[in-house]
Coordinates of C-alpha atoms and ligand atoms in Angstrom, one line a residue:
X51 CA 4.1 27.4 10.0
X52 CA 5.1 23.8 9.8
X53 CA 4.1 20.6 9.8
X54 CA 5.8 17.0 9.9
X55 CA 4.4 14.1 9.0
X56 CA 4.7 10.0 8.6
X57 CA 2.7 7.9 6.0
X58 CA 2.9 4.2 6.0
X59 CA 3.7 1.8 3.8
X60 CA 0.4 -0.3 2.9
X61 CA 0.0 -3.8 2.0
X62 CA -2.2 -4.1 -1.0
X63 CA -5.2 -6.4 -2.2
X64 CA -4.7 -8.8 0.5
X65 CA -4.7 -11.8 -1.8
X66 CA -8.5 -12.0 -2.1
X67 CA -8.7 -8.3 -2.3
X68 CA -7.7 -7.0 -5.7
X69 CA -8.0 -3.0 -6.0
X70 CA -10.3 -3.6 -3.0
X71 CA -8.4 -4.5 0.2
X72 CA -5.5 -2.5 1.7
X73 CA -3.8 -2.3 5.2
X74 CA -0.9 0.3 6.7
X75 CA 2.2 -1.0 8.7
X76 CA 3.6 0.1 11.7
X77 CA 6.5 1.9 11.2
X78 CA 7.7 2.0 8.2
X79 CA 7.0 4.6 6.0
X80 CA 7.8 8.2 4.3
X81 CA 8.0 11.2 6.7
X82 CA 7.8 14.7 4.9
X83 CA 8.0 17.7 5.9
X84 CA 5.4 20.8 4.6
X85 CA 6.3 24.8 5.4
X86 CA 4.0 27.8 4.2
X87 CA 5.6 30.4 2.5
X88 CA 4.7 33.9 1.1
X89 CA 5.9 32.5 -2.3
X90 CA 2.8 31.3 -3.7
X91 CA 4.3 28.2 -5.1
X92 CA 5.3 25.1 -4.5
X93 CA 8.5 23.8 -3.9
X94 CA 10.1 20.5 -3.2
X95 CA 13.2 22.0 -1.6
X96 CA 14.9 18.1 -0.6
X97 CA 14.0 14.3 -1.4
X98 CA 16.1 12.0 0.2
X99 CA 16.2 7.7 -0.1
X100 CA 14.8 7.8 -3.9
X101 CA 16.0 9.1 -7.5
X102 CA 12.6 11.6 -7.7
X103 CA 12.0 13.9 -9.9
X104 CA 11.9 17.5 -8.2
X105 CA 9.7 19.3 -10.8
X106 CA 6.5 19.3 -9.6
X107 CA 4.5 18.8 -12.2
X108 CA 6.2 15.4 -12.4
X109 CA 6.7 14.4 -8.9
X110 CA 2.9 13.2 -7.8
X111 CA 3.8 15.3 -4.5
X112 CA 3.8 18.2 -6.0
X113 CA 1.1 17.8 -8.3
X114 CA -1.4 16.8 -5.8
X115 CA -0.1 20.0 -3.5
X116 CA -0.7 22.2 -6.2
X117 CA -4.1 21.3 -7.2
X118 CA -5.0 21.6 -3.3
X119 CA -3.7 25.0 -2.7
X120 CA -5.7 26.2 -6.2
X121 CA -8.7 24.6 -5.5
X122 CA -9.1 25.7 -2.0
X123 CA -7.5 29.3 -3.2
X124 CA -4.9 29.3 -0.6
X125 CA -2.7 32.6 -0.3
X126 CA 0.3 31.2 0.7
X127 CA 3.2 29.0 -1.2
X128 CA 4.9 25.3 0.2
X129 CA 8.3 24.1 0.8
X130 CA 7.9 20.6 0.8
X131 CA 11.0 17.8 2.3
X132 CA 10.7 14.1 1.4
X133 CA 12.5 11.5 3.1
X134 CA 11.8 8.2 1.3
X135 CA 11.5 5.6 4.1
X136 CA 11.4 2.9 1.2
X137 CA 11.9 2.5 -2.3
X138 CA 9.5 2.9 -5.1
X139 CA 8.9 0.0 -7.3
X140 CA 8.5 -2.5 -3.9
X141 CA 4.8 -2.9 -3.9
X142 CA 4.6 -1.7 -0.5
X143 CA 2.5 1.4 -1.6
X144 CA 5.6 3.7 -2.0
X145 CA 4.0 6.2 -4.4
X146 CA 0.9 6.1 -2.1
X147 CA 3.0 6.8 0.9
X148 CA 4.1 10.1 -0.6
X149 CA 0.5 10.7 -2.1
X150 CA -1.4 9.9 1.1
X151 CA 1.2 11.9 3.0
X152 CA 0.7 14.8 1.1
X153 CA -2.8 14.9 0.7
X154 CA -2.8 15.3 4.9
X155 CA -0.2 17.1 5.5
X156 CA -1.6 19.7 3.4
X157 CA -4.9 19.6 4.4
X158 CA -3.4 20.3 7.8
X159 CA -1.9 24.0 6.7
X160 CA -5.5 24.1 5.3
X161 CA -6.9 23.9 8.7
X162 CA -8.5 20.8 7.6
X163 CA -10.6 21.8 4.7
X164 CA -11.3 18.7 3.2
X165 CA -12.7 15.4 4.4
X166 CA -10.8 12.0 4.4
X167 CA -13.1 10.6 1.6
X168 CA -11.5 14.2 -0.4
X169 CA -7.6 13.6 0.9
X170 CA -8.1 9.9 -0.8
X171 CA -9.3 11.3 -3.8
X172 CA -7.0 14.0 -4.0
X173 CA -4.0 11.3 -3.0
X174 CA -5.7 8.8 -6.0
X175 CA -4.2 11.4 -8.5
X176 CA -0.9 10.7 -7.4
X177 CA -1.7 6.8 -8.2
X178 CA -2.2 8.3 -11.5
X179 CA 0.8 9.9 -11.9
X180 CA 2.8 7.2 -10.9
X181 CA 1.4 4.3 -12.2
X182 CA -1.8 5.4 -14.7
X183 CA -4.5 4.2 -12.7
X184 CA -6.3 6.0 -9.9
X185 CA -6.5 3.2 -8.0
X186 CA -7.9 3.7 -4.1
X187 CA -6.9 0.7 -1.8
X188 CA -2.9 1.9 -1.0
X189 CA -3.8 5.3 -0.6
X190 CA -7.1 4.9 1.2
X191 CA -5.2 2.5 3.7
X192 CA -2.1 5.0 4.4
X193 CA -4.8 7.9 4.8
X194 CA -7.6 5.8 7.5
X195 CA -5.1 3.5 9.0
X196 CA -5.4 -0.3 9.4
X197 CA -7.6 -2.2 7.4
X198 CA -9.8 -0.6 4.5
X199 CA -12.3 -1.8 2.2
X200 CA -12.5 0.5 -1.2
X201 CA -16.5 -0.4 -2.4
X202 CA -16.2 1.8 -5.1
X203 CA -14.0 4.5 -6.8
X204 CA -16.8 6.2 -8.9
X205 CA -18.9 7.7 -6.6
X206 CA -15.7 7.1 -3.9
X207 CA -16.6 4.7 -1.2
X208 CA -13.9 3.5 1.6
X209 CA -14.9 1.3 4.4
X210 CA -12.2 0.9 7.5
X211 CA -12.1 -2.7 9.1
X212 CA -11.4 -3.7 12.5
X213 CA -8.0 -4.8 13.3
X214 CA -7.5 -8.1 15.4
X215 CA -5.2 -7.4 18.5
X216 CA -2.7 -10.3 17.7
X217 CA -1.8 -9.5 13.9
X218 CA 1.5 -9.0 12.5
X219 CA 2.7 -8.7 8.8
X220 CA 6.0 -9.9 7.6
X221 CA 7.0 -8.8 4.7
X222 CA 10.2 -9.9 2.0
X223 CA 11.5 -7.4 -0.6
X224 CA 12.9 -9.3 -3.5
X225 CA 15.4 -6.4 -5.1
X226 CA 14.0 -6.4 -8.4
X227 CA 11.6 -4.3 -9.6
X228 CA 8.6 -4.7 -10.6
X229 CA 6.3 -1.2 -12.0
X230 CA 2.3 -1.9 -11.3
X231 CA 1.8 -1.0 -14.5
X232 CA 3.5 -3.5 -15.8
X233 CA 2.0 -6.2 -13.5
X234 CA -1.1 -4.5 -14.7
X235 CA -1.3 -5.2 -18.2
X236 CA -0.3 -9.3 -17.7
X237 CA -4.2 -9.4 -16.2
X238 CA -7.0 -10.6 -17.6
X239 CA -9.5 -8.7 -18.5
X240 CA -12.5 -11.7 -17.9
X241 CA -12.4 -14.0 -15.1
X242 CA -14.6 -17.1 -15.4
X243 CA -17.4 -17.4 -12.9
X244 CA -16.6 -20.3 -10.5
X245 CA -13.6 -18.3 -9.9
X246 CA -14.8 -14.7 -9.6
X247 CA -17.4 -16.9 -6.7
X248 CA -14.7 -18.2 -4.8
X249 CA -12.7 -14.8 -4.9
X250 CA -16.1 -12.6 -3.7
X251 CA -16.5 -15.2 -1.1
X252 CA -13.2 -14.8 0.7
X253 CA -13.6 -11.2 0.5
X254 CA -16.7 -11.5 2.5
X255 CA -14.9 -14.2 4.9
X256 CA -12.2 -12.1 5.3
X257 CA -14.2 -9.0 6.2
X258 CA -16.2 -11.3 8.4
X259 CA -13.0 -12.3 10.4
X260 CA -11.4 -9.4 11.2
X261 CA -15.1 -8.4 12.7
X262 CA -15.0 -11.3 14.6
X263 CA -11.0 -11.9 15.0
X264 CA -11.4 -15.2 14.2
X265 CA -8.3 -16.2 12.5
X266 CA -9.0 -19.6 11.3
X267 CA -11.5 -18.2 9.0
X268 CA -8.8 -15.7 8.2
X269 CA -6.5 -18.4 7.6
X270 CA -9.3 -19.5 5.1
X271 CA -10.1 -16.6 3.2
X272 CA -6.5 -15.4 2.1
X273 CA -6.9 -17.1 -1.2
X274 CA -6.7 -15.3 -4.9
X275 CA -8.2 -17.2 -8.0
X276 CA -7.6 -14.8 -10.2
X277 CA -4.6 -12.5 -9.7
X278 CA -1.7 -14.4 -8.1
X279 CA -1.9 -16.8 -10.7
X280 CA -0.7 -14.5 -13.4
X281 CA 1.4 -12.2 -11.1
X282 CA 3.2 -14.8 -9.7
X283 CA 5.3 -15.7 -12.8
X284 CA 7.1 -12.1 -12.2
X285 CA 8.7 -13.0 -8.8
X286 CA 11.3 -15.7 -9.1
X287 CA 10.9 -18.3 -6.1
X288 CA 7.5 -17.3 -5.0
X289 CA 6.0 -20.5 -4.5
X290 CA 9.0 -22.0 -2.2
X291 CA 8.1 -19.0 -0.3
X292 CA 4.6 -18.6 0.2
X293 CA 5.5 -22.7 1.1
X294 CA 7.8 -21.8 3.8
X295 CA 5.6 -18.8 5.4
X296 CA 2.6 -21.4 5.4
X297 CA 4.5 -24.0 7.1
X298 CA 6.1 -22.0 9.4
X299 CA 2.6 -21.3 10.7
X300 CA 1.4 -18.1 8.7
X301 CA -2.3 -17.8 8.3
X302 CA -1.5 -16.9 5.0
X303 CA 0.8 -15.5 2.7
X304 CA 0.9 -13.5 -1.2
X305 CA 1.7 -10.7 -3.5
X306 CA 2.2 -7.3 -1.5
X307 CA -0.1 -4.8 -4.2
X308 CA 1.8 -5.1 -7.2
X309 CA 4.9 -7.2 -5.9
X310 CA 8.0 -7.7 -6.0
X311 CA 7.2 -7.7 -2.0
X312 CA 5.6 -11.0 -0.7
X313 CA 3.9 -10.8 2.9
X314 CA 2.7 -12.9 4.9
X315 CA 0.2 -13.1 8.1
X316 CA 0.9 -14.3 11.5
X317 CA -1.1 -14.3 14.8
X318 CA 1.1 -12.9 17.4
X319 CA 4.4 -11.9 17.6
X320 CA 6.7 -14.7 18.7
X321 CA 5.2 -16.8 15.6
X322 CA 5.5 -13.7 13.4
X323 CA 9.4 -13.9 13.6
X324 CA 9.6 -17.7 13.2
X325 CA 7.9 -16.7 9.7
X326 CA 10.1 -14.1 9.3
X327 CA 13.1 -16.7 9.8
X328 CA 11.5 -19.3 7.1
X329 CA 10.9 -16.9 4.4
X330 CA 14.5 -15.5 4.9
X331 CA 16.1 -19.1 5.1
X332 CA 13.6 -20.0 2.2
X333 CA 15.1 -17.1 -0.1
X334 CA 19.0 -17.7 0.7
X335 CA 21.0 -18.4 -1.7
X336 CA 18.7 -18.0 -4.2
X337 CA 20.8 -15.3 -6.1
X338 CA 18.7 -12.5 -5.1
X339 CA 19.6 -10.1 -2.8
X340 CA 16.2 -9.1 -0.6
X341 CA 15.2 -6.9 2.9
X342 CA 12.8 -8.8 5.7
X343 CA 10.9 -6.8 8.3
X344 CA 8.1 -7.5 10.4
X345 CA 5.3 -4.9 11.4
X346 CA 2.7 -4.7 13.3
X347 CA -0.8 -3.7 11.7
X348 CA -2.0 0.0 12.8
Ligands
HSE505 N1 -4.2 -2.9 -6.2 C1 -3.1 -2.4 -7.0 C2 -2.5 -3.5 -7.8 C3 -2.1 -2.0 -6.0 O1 -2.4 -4.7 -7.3 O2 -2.2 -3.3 -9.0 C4 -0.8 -1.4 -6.6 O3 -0.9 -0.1 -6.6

């Protein structure tokens, strides 16, 4: 028996959303393919579109499989194919994608065993492996779909948002890369008040909008006090561009999770790809090669 999936990328903290906000794209993603076998082990037989390790104890894909199949005593083995649908290091959620992916796809062959609320925690230890944190809000989004609100990671508590009809993400892949580790340890470990106010209150804005799909308090909300400021200084240009997405009509624009990726959010399509057109003419001829895509939110 065999099953095929596809996990999407995932769009990070949302600028006010920090470890706490996440939403899946349309589209693009990883697509992997698990097959029982009688061998009792698991095997990742082909990875194609990334340099991954194929040892499973240090490919988060096959530790996360493993510690499903013992802890729900399975009798049978898995054959496991992974095809890389973008490159690790983007802050698109790439580890995640292949986290998220497997934590489903095995639960399938496990005739559904576990719960969502267990696939994101079993998917968080693939964070772990590839970045040192267990963190929720990529994996949580690629596992629900759309928008997701992590409340909590100790006792585990994910919350999935509407999503407003019109929305469309464009998003701009800088090729450099940047590990969320690294962008980790640049962060400040206090925040001062007045700051840690506004950032709680856009959360709540923003949650409040995508209720309502009211995108001018949208357009309000996707602010961040306290990360961008620091992460920022790791992507080269990102001011011109979050500039030219925001005059070209974006609601608003930021860091992607951990960057190098900047994205930006439009109401509907047509003014999506005018974005789409700023940000690339915006990042030409800078010196830095870069992808542009647009997706819709699902
Ligand atoms: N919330 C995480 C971060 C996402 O920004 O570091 C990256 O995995």
């Amino acid at each position: 028996k065999s099953v095929k999936i596809f996990s999407p990328a995932t769009v990070a903290n949302l600028s006010c959303g920090f470890d706490t906000l996440g939403v899946a794209l349309d589209g693009k993603g990883d697509t992997m393919i698990f097959t029982k076998t009688d061998k009792n082990k698991v095997v990742i037989t082909k990875i194609k579109g990334a340099n991954l390790p194929y040892d499973i104890n240090q490919n988060l894909v096959g530790v996360i499989a493993q510690k499903m199949l013992n802890e729900s005593k399975a009798d049978f083995g898995l054959d496991i194919e992974i095809y890389k649908g973008f490159i690790p290091g983007s802050g698109l959620g790439s580890s995640a994608a292949s986290a998220a992916g497997t934590a489903f796809g095995v639960n399938v062959l496990l005739e559904g065993r576990f719960n969502t609320l267990e696939l994101v925690n079993y998917a968080r230890l693939g964070e772990e492996v590839a970045c040192g944190s267990p963190i929720a809000d990529n994996v949580s989004a690629a596992i629900y779909g759309g928008f997701v609100l992590v409340r909590s990671t100790d006792p585990l508590d994910v919350i999935s948002l509407p999503v407003p009809d019109d929305l469309f993400i464009t998003a701009l892949h800088p090729q450099i890369e940047i590990k969320t580790e690294d962008a980790r340890t640049i962060l400040p470990t206090k925040v001062p008040l007045k700051d840690a106010i506004n950032q709680w209150a856009n959360v709540g804005a923003l949650v409040s909008a995508l209720y309502s799909s009211d995108y001018q308090l949208l357009q309000r909300a996707l602010k961040d006090y306290i990360v961008e400021p620091y992460r920022k200084q790791l992507i080269p240009h990102f001011d011109d561009l979050k500039k030219a997405a925001l005059q070209a009509g974006a609601l608003g624009a930021g860091i992607s999770g951990a960057g190098p990726t900047i994205f930006a959010l439009s109401k509907g399509e047509k003014l999506s790809y005018e974005v789409l057109e700023a940000m690339g003419q915006s990042y030409k001829n800078k010196g830095i090669d870069f992808n542009i895509f647009n997706s819709k939110i699902s």
